[in-house]
Amino acid sequence: MSSDVRRLDPAEVAGHGADRAEVDLSTDLAGLALPDPILTASGCFASGREMDRFYDVDRIAAVVVKSITREPRRGLPTPRMAETPSGMLNAIGLQNPGVDAWVAHDLPWLAERGVRVVASIAGKSVADYRAVAEALRAADPEAATIRAFEVNLSCPNVEDRGLVFACDPSVAAEVIRGVRSVAHVPMLAKLTSDVTDIVAVARAVVEAGADGLTLINTVLGMVIDPETGRPALSNTYGGLSGPAIRPIAVRNVHQVHTAMPEVPILGCGGVREATDVIQFLRAGASAVSVGTSTFVDPFIGPTLVEELRTWCAQRGIATVRELIGTCTPWEA
Amino acid sequence: MSSPRHRLAPARGRTGADTPVKAACEVLGRRRQGPYWVLSFAAREIAERARPGQFVEIAVDAPHSLLRRPFSIAGVSRQGVAAGTVDVVFDAHGPGTAWLSTVATHDVLDIVGPLGTPFPLPQRKVNCLLIGGGYGSAPLFYLGEKLVAQGLRVDMIVGAATEDRILGTIEAKRLSATVTFTTDDGSYGTRGRVTDVLADTVAATGAGVVYACGPNPMLRAVSEGCVELGVPVQVAVEELMGCGIGACFTCVMPLRGRDGEVTMRRTCIEGPVFNGARIAWDETRVRLGPTVEDEPDEPPARPTDAELWGER
């Protein structure tokens, strides 16, 4: 039986090793100082308030909020989700209230609670992305709450036959230049693995002004109902997430880090346990985003922080930063 | 029921608040009820906080299954020997529920709840008509107890495809002033759908509000029927859920606001209980399906010996 259910007792996680408290979990992501390397993934933590029913969300190193667009978006019709082996396929259609409503309703709450926010920006055109970034800057000019932007480049470009921005290095770079021209905070470019050469896209967006990269977004997939012959999702295709895509994400992080070791990376894809975080750090990520696992366990973030502390303490690792990019190649 | 054999980790979440927790819950029992399963587990915090209409999310250990499964709360005990227990009713129709139908007493389940909006209770004296379809009746018995405790008259329409799929015949009769049973095949009660008897039952019972739970096509038919009759209607809908906690935006229903504008609302946090008259059913994929009336009502005329065997 291959199970993703964890019956981990949090009391079991705590209490190991006398020097747990001395492990330094802090990290730096493109100039953003973080108390630990566990962030949320965009679209998997809503805007924070929903999760605050369980615990104080300001405990999270940083909350990457659900992507914000210029106009409100109603999203796609249901069905929007299908469960897959060790993962899930989704097509939500970027449902969100639009930047004006987000600034009016969500930002004040996040600010009042002292949450470190990474604002995820999505758009249908370069002008759209830029407009959202401008509105966010105007709403929080001192960057008191919005500490960074994450530019979601996995959106269809209406000006280019609906092709996804992140699939074309020059178009992706154009979006980054547009946001860069108005951004007042560090800017991460979130890329897709559905390309022939991830390094080429990564290089293009870094040269265009991205301060770091989020690797990776969901992987395009499809599920068909064998009985009805219909796609499981109303959108036909959807984004695959969860532990199923973890090896793909780790590979992407490793490839990009190997090519550009100086570029900060936020690893994302199927993180479920502390050892998954370690894999991403060793591959070259400075921090990780936890997405689908939050759906299974609302406490996954705080639990991972404690697990990570224990893992490091048991091995005498003083700081998680010393793990970044420590993947040892096999001898030839 | 025996007390837990092992010490379980305390529930995680906020204390003494109207919020959900995540708890390790000991299974107290699992039994058959017709074609359905009733699962009871010990969950003090959930039992204390739960209200009718809310649900729990149970982690399942089925092959390849990642996500939790949502289950409407069928009842809780807050006092007596069974204090702190929660019941759910389910139909083992997929790998997750099939796995859940194999758990044993004393097994420990990882459960998040209570989640979602409860059925709103009337602020004034009014007769209540509760309409359940299949195992959707389960949370209505829990709701009915609350309404009766408030001194309100409760009547029920309980429907299913066939007699064996009618849930809680005895509970329904005990709880309500009158019960009307309907089955699609006529094997029990009135032959037809719950909506076939809706108008007559509303008239006969003087119902001022309708509460319904069951398959979405039934909820659509009940909602539209109630709108026609001018009776307020609250329905607990079923939608495919990813997380159950408001994070993934999978389980949306289109809701029409007072301004007429339709927005997608999350069933798990803004529902599952909605004003049935506000759901923009025509913008959902919920179809009413063929009605029973389409089929001939009378059995075919009996053949004669001559027709059957020929002249002998």
XYZ file of C-alpha atoms in Angstrom:
644
model
C 0.000 0.000 0.000
C 1.520 3.294 -1.032
C 0.281 5.809 1.450
C 0.630 9.534 1.737
C -1.277 9.665 4.989
C 1.010 10.484 7.830
C 0.071 9.634 11.339
C 2.867 11.689 12.695
C 2.404 12.688 16.274
C 3.668 16.255 16.719
C 4.724 15.388 20.260
C 6.952 12.761 18.700
C 8.616 15.351 16.498
C 9.457 17.589 19.409
C 11.640 16.428 22.252
C 14.591 14.980 20.325
C 18.098 16.169 21.007
C 19.151 18.736 23.556
C 20.464 21.176 20.990
C 17.357 21.462 18.813
C 16.926 25.047 19.945
C 20.388 25.881 18.688
C 19.715 24.901 15.084
C 19.579 28.042 12.972
C 16.760 27.637 10.437
C 16.933 31.181 9.100
C 17.586 31.757 5.446
C 17.738 34.500 2.885
C 15.704 34.466 -0.307
C 16.762 37.101 -2.816
C 17.304 39.651 -0.044
C 14.223 38.605 1.906
C 15.299 37.532 5.416
C 13.237 34.581 6.655
C 13.154 32.870 10.085
C 12.908 29.443 8.448
C 12.817 28.077 4.894
C 9.157 26.934 4.838
C 6.829 29.183 2.818
C 3.380 28.481 1.458
C 2.774 27.988 -2.254
C 0.548 30.322 -4.218
C -3.000 29.086 -4.644
C -2.658 26.643 -1.762
C -3.127 28.923 1.244
C -5.854 31.206 -0.132
C -5.112 34.645 1.298
C -4.130 33.435 4.785
C -7.321 34.186 6.687
C -8.827 30.741 6.056
C -5.791 29.076 7.625
C -5.744 31.454 10.572
C -8.708 29.493 11.932
C -6.166 26.786 12.800
C -3.197 28.826 14.089
C -1.600 32.272 13.888
C -0.447 32.443 10.285
C 2.230 35.006 11.126
C 4.168 31.930 12.357
C 4.728 31.076 8.684
C 8.071 32.357 7.349
C 6.196 33.989 4.461
C 2.803 33.489 2.899
C 2.765 33.394 -0.879
C -0.822 34.444 -1.515
C -3.123 33.225 -4.269
C -2.338 34.947 -7.587
C -3.779 38.432 -7.963
C -4.963 39.768 -11.324
C -5.888 43.249 -12.528
C -9.609 42.453 -12.820
C -11.687 40.113 -10.667
C -11.761 36.591 -12.062
C -14.624 34.209 -11.586
C -12.588 31.147 -12.494
C -13.549 28.051 -14.435
C -16.682 25.943 -14.081
C -16.504 22.749 -12.043
C -15.188 20.072 -12.041
C -11.940 21.801 -11.211
C -10.033 18.949 -9.616
C -9.193 15.282 -9.996
C -7.191 13.166 -7.589
C -4.266 11.313 -9.174
C -1.715 8.863 -7.781
C 0.075 10.786 -5.008
C -1.135 14.053 -6.430
C -3.966 16.085 -7.813
C -4.827 17.776 -11.064
C -6.482 21.187 -10.932
C -7.743 23.918 -13.186
C -9.207 26.740 -11.117
C -8.793 29.534 -13.625
C -7.082 32.011 -11.259
C -10.277 32.814 -9.361
C -9.527 35.938 -7.312
C -11.224 39.202 -6.381
C -8.900 41.390 -8.455
C -6.162 43.669 -7.151
C -8.432 46.503 -5.972
C -10.577 44.225 -3.816
C -7.485 42.365 -2.597
C -5.864 45.616 -1.507
C -9.105 46.729 0.173
C -9.970 43.499 2.007
C -7.057 41.072 2.232
C -4.011 43.302 2.578
C -5.246 45.200 5.673
C -5.902 41.931 7.495
C -2.488 40.510 6.576
C -0.846 43.793 7.638
C -2.682 43.874 10.948
C -1.636 40.287 11.687
C 1.983 41.042 10.801
C 2.178 38.392 8.083
C 5.174 38.483 5.734
C 3.575 38.389 2.299
C 4.889 37.387 -1.071
C 2.323 38.721 -3.539
C 1.786 36.460 -6.519
C 0.983 38.418 -9.674
C -0.784 37.002 -12.723
C -1.964 38.566 -15.962
C -3.018 38.134 -19.548
C -0.627 40.732 -20.934
C 2.541 42.581 -19.919
C 0.414 45.640 -19.141
C -1.758 43.536 -16.801
C 1.211 42.303 -14.756
C 2.603 45.813 -14.552
C -0.718 47.276 -13.448
C -1.041 44.776 -10.595
C 2.519 45.460 -9.438
C 1.856 49.212 -9.535
C -1.338 48.857 -7.520
C 0.416 46.716 -4.913
C 3.282 49.167 -4.662
C 0.844 52.048 -4.203
C -0.961 50.120 -1.471
C 2.204 49.232 0.464
C 4.960 51.654 -0.621
C 7.140 50.920 2.424
C 6.936 47.147 1.809
C 5.763 46.707 5.392
C 3.677 43.670 4.504
C 4.359 42.824 0.871
C 8.002 41.813 1.083
C 8.365 40.350 -2.394
C 6.574 39.712 -5.665
C 6.262 36.323 -7.263
C 5.466 36.686 -10.946
C 3.297 33.767 -12.049
C 4.390 33.299 -15.642
C 2.220 30.206 -16.189
C -0.661 32.239 -17.609
C -1.906 32.251 -21.207
C -0.746 35.330 -23.133
C -3.770 36.778 -24.933
C -1.467 38.763 -27.212
C 0.278 35.618 -28.404
C -2.366 32.996 -29.266
C -2.813 32.117 -25.615
C 0.683 30.651 -25.276
C 1.957 30.514 -21.721
C 4.428 33.342 -20.969
C 6.868 31.020 -19.196
C 7.256 28.845 -22.320
C 9.061 31.513 -24.324
C 12.245 33.023 -22.859
C 11.866 36.381 -24.624
C 8.180 36.813 -23.724
C 8.837 35.781 -20.113
C 11.666 38.325 -19.983
C 9.341 41.012 -21.338
C 6.907 40.447 -18.450
C 9.751 40.574 -15.928
C 11.058 43.838 -17.399
C 7.543 45.267 -17.172
C 7.156 44.367 -13.500
C 10.793 45.285 -12.715
C 10.184 48.834 -13.908
C 7.651 49.393 -11.128
C 8.648 46.824 -8.482
C 9.832 48.124 -5.108
C 10.494 44.688 -3.584
C 12.539 41.613 -4.581
C 10.937 39.817 -7.479
C 10.770 36.064 -8.036
C 9.848 34.637 -11.433
C 7.798 31.442 -11.153
C 8.590 29.125 -14.033
C 7.067 26.015 -15.520
C 8.837 22.735 -16.088
C 6.866 22.239 -19.313
C 9.669 23.573 -21.506
C 12.541 22.019 -23.407
C 15.228 24.060 -21.679
C 14.390 25.468 -18.250
C 17.867 27.012 -17.967
C 17.291 29.157 -21.054
C 14.062 30.574 -19.590
C 15.698 31.053 -16.183
C 18.619 32.912 -17.725
C 16.309 35.171 -19.738
C 14.222 36.239 -16.737
C 17.277 36.786 -14.510
C 18.846 38.968 -17.183
C 15.535 40.863 -17.407
C 15.740 41.687 -13.694
C 14.297 38.791 -11.676
C 16.000 38.637 -8.270
C 15.201 34.964 -7.870
C 13.205 32.056 -9.241
C 10.365 29.896 -8.006
C 10.737 26.387 -9.394
C 8.306 24.911 -10.354
C 4.664 25.542 -11.097
C 2.303 22.587 -11.633
C 2.955 20.211 -14.522
C 0.353 20.099 -17.270
C -1.669 16.891 -17.192
C -4.950 15.250 -18.082
C -7.326 12.687 -16.629
C -10.114 11.060 -18.650
C -13.103 9.332 -17.105
C -12.884 5.863 -18.667
C -16.668 5.342 -18.510
C -17.977 8.637 -19.840
C -14.994 9.429 -22.045
C -15.009 12.979 -20.728
C -11.981 14.801 -19.330
C -12.137 14.857 -15.520
C -11.726 18.663 -15.571
C -14.020 21.146 -17.294
C -10.866 22.774 -18.677
C -9.713 19.437 -20.222
C -6.119 19.990 -19.040
C -4.952 20.948 -15.589
C -1.910 21.398 -13.407
C -0.531 18.340 -11.631
C 0.763 18.919 -8.116
C 1.660 16.959 -5.010
C 4.355 14.376 -4.232
C 3.889 12.978 -7.764
C 5.832 15.931 -9.236
C 8.510 16.239 -6.542
C 11.309 14.547 -8.528
C 10.561 16.807 -11.492
C 10.784 19.880 -9.269
C 14.017 18.764 -7.619
C 15.525 18.110 -11.052
C 14.581 21.594 -12.261
C 16.056 23.248 -9.180
C 19.255 21.251 -9.581
C 19.584 22.031 -13.292
C 19.100 25.756 -12.826
C 21.266 25.950 -9.701
C 24.049 24.077 -11.483
C 23.922 26.525 -14.388
C 23.454 29.671 -12.262
C 24.575 28.951 -8.692
C 24.314 32.610 -7.660
C 20.559 32.881 -8.389
C 18.312 32.370 -5.326
C 15.682 29.666 -5.798
C 12.404 28.985 -4.013
C 11.808 25.247 -4.519
C 8.232 24.120 -5.005
C 6.622 20.807 -5.832
C 5.353 17.985 -3.640
C 7.019 18.871 -0.333
C 5.468 16.629 2.320
C 8.216 15.856 4.832
C 11.383 17.403 6.231
C 13.509 15.147 4.061
C 11.796 16.629 0.998
C 12.880 20.077 2.164
C 16.420 18.759 2.534
C 16.340 17.464 -1.053
C 15.328 20.889 -2.354
C 17.982 22.660 -0.277
C 20.672 20.249 -1.425
C 19.525 20.726 -5.051
C 20.135 24.456 -4.629
C 16.971 26.043 -3.233
C 17.277 28.659 -0.489
C 13.743 27.943 0.752
C 10.710 25.892 -0.237
C 7.020 26.509 -0.856
C 4.539 23.944 0.460
C 1.422 23.621 -1.641
C -0.800 20.591 -2.041
C 0.309 19.121 1.297
C -1.534 21.974 3.019
C -4.765 20.544 1.606
C -4.052 17.292 3.408
C -2.637 18.801 6.592
C -3.399 22.436 7.485
C -0.574 22.289 10.058
C 2.039 21.083 7.556
C 4.085 24.317 7.684
C 4.621 24.466 11.458
C 5.119 20.674 11.549
C 7.814 20.802 8.848
C 9.684 23.528 10.739
C 9.861 21.316 13.841
C 10.759 18.207 11.815
C 13.476 20.143 10.042
C 14.893 21.372 13.338
C 15.006 17.795 14.642
C 16.564 16.454 11.456
C 19.353 19.041 11.601
C 19.921 18.645 15.345
C 20.269 14.874 15.033
C 22.983 15.355 12.430
C 24.789 18.217 14.092
C 23.871 20.655 11.343
C 24.117 24.160 12.815
C 22.328 26.054 10.060
C 20.112 25.009 7.163
C 22.015 27.449 4.963
C 25.007 25.112 4.974
C 22.843 22.538 3.132
C 22.020 24.742 0.143
C 23.508 23.358 -3.064
C 25.189 20.390 -1.366
C 24.250 17.680 -3.800
C 27.339 15.519 -4.222
C 27.758 14.177 -7.759
C 28.795 10.593 -8.368
C 32.402 10.207 -9.442
C 32.723 9.738 -13.178
C -17.556 1.511 24.135
C -14.149 1.160 25.713
C -11.836 4.008 26.549
C -8.786 4.637 24.378
C -6.057 2.048 24.886
C -3.301 4.440 24.007
C -2.677 8.045 24.783
C -3.297 10.103 21.686
C -1.698 13.432 20.905
C -3.968 16.335 21.818
C -6.021 17.916 19.046
C -4.254 20.783 17.265
C -6.009 24.079 16.794
C -7.322 27.002 18.753
C -8.873 26.307 22.129
C -12.439 27.066 23.100
C -13.190 28.704 19.810
C -15.649 28.265 16.984
C -12.857 26.914 14.810
C -11.871 23.513 13.408
C -9.209 21.268 14.917
C -7.058 18.459 13.588
C -7.326 15.460 15.857
C -6.187 11.872 16.182
C -9.490 10.090 16.756
C -10.043 6.573 18.003
C -12.602 4.538 16.080
C -15.322 3.437 18.492
C -17.338 1.388 16.070
C -18.297 0.767 12.508
C -21.586 -0.817 11.548
C -23.774 -1.479 8.552
C -26.989 0.436 8.099
C -28.635 -0.960 4.994
C -26.185 -0.419 2.126
C -24.409 2.342 4.098
C -21.802 2.435 6.858
C -22.031 4.294 10.145
C -18.690 5.190 11.667
C -18.358 6.445 15.242
C -15.170 7.960 16.572
C -13.983 9.762 19.686
C -13.357 13.444 18.994
C -14.129 15.599 22.012
C -13.272 18.983 20.480
C -15.173 18.235 17.277
C -18.235 16.975 19.182
C -18.241 20.097 21.355
C -17.975 22.517 18.455
C -20.055 20.773 15.765
C -23.429 21.987 14.525
C -25.804 20.277 12.069
C -24.797 20.772 8.437
C -21.073 20.864 9.161
C -18.657 18.176 8.025
C -15.334 16.543 8.860
C -12.384 15.679 6.607
C -10.924 12.219 7.218
C -7.455 11.188 5.985
C -7.626 7.829 4.241
C -4.889 5.259 3.758
C -6.155 3.912 0.449
C -3.717 3.145 -2.384
C -2.665 6.290 -4.295
C -5.039 8.463 -2.274
C -3.570 11.759 -1.210
C -6.518 13.897 -0.243
C -8.846 13.717 2.740
C -12.478 12.748 2.249
C -15.349 14.962 3.454
C -18.221 13.485 5.496
C -21.281 15.264 6.777
C -21.668 14.966 10.552
C -24.623 12.665 11.263
C -24.632 13.201 15.001
C -22.583 14.005 18.089
C -22.802 13.117 21.762
C -21.814 15.697 24.297
C -23.090 14.029 27.454
C -23.237 10.620 29.104
C -21.069 7.584 28.502
C -20.726 8.375 24.787
C -19.681 12.020 25.381
C -17.275 13.348 22.812
C -18.233 11.017 19.991
C -19.043 11.899 16.405
C -20.923 9.775 13.836
C -20.684 9.915 10.077
C -22.628 7.900 7.494
C -21.169 6.960 4.151
C -21.559 4.836 1.070
C -18.418 2.887 0.101
C -18.371 3.940 -3.546
C -14.705 4.856 -4.117
C -11.264 3.736 -2.941
C -11.229 6.163 0.028
C -14.623 5.178 1.386
C -13.903 1.514 0.630
C -10.811 1.789 2.830
C -12.796 3.547 5.535
C -15.297 0.686 5.527
C -12.473 -1.609 6.694
C -11.196 0.332 9.733
C -11.451 -1.487 13.051
C -12.444 -0.396 16.523
C -9.442 1.264 18.267
C -7.846 2.248 14.951
C -6.815 5.902 14.949
C -8.024 8.258 12.231
C -6.635 11.691 11.427
C -9.648 14.010 11.241
C -10.098 17.754 10.656
C -13.342 19.422 11.700
C -15.905 20.679 12.233
C -15.838 22.468 8.883
C -18.269 24.518 6.834
C -21.400 26.462 7.590
C -24.175 24.911 9.703
C -27.877 24.955 8.863
C -29.223 28.273 10.182
C -31.896 27.708 12.851
C -35.162 29.675 12.649
C -35.333 32.769 14.838
C -39.126 32.410 15.192
C -41.716 29.663 15.486
C -42.162 27.918 12.169
C -42.948 24.425 10.943
C -39.902 22.769 9.411
C -39.900 20.284 6.537
C -36.722 18.219 6.236
C -36.057 16.481 2.915
C -33.366 13.827 2.629
C -32.225 11.763 -0.339
C -30.259 8.526 0.156
C -27.641 8.866 2.898
C -28.155 12.631 2.665
C -30.804 12.145 5.342
C -28.050 11.551 7.908
C -27.344 15.181 8.907
C -31.071 15.948 8.862
C -31.746 13.704 11.847
C -29.063 15.663 13.716
C -30.702 18.930 12.584
C -34.177 17.603 13.399
C -33.184 16.916 17.013
C -32.118 20.558 17.404
C -35.322 21.862 15.838
C -37.511 19.626 18.019
C -35.523 20.723 21.078
C -36.390 24.301 20.103
C -40.048 23.314 20.261
C -40.580 23.365 16.519
C -42.706 20.986 14.488
C -40.634 18.791 12.189
C -41.932 16.820 9.216
C -39.845 14.783 6.816
C -39.742 13.553 3.263
C -37.237 10.744 2.953
C -36.448 9.478 -0.513
C -34.124 7.046 -2.248
C -33.855 4.981 -5.403
C -35.034 1.795 -3.713
C -36.324 0.711 -0.298
C -32.953 -0.557 0.962
C -31.355 2.822 0.246
C -33.769 4.698 2.503
C -31.749 5.756 5.527
C -33.141 5.880 9.047
C -36.779 4.847 8.648
C -37.186 4.507 12.411
C -35.306 7.738 13.283
C -37.458 9.639 10.787
C -40.685 8.311 12.263
C -39.531 8.997 15.823
C -38.414 12.539 15.093
C -41.145 13.941 12.894
C -44.854 14.626 13.111
C -45.289 13.007 9.709
C -42.929 11.224 7.328
C -43.483 10.702 3.631
C -41.266 8.090 2.042
C -40.623 8.036 -1.692
C -38.703 5.546 -3.819
C -37.971 5.765 -7.524
C -39.175 2.198 -8.067
C -42.071 2.314 -5.645
C -40.563 -0.413 -3.449
C -41.349 1.679 -0.360
C -43.725 4.589 0.210
C -44.833 6.725 -2.691
C -43.394 5.855 -6.070
C -41.513 8.846 -7.444
C -39.165 11.598 -6.359
C -39.242 13.688 -3.191
C -40.328 16.677 -5.261
C -43.442 14.786 -6.454
C -44.838 15.069 -2.930
C -43.268 18.457 -2.064
C -46.225 20.762 -2.743
C -48.764 18.498 -1.039
C -46.527 17.976 1.991
C -45.834 21.694 2.368
C -49.594 22.318 2.241
C -50.453 19.489 4.634
C -47.802 20.317 7.242
C -47.952 24.100 7.001
C -44.180 24.116 6.524
C -42.622 27.581 6.601
C -39.086 26.433 5.846
C -37.483 23.533 3.989
C -34.093 21.993 4.801
C -32.675 19.498 2.320
C -29.643 17.279 1.936
C -28.970 14.701 -0.757
C -27.662 14.428 -4.309
C -27.338 17.790 -6.102
C -30.007 17.057 -8.768
C -32.473 16.464 -5.924
C -31.378 19.692 -4.209
C -31.865 21.598 -7.435
C -35.384 20.178 -7.867
C -36.243 20.888 -4.213
C -34.828 24.432 -4.423
C -36.737 25.226 -7.606
C -39.892 23.673 -6.139
C -39.571 25.773 -2.993
C -39.014 28.954 -4.996
C -42.254 28.206 -6.857
C -44.062 27.610 -3.566
C -42.493 30.675 -1.978
C -40.976 28.684 0.884
C -37.449 29.535 2.163
C -35.071 26.640 1.477
C -31.655 25.752 2.892
C -29.676 22.988 1.198
C -26.416 21.228 2.118
C -24.753 20.635 -1.256
C -22.283 17.990 -2.349
C -19.297 19.172 -4.372
C -15.986 17.552 -5.170
C -13.525 18.926 -2.603
C -9.762 19.148 -2.634
C -8.947 20.451 0.825
C -12.203 21.131 2.682
C -10.602 24.103 4.448
C -11.062 26.942 1.968
C -7.613 26.838 0.419
C -7.898 25.150 -2.978
C -11.007 26.684 -4.625
C -12.066 23.334 -6.109
C -15.562 23.014 -4.633
C -17.244 26.166 -5.887
C -20.964 26.724 -6.498
C -22.284 29.748 -8.413
C -24.335 31.919 -6.063
C -26.521 34.820 -7.125
C -26.165 37.833 -4.867
C -28.887 40.343 -4.031
C -27.525 42.494 -6.871
C -28.101 39.616 -9.299
C -24.394 39.081 -9.857
C -23.170 35.483 -9.782
C -19.984 34.644 -7.878
C -18.277 31.316 -7.269
C -18.510 30.391 -3.586
C -16.504 27.682 -1.886
C -18.724 24.872 -0.638
C -16.251 23.999 2.120
C -16.085 27.375 3.855
C -18.963 29.519 2.534
C -21.131 26.332 2.408
C -21.976 23.473 2.322
C -25.273 24.951 3.529
C -26.576 27.549 1.085
C -29.878 29.276 0.494
C -31.151 27.000 -2.283
C -32.964 29.915 -3.940
C -29.651 31.767 -4.321
C -27.788 28.993 -6.112
C -27.550 29.770 -9.831
C -28.468 26.178 -10.722
C -28.680 26.990 -14.441
C -24.963 27.870 -14.346
C -23.996 24.562 -12.737
C -23.684 21.181 -14.395
C -26.393 19.860 -12.075
C -29.168 18.422 -14.240
C -32.524 17.298 -13.049
C -32.378 14.008 -14.972
C -35.312 11.979 -16.238
C -38.381 12.030 -14.045
C -40.146 8.909 -12.951
C -43.360 10.085 -14.619
C -41.734 9.449 -17.977
C -42.196 5.746 -17.352
C -45.592 4.039 -17.629
C -47.388 4.144 -14.307
C -49.589 1.057 -14.819
C -48.118 -2.423 -15.043
C -48.714 -3.937 -18.502
C -51.969 -5.866 -18.909
C -51.641 -9.497 -17.786
C -51.333 -11.908 -20.694
C -53.803 -14.721 -20.988
C -52.906 -18.431 -21.064
C -53.656 -18.436 -24.742
C -51.222 -15.545 -25.360
C -48.538 -17.152 -23.259
C -48.629 -20.772 -24.374
C -50.678 -20.677 -27.534
C -53.687 -22.908 -28.026
C -53.164 -26.260 -26.351
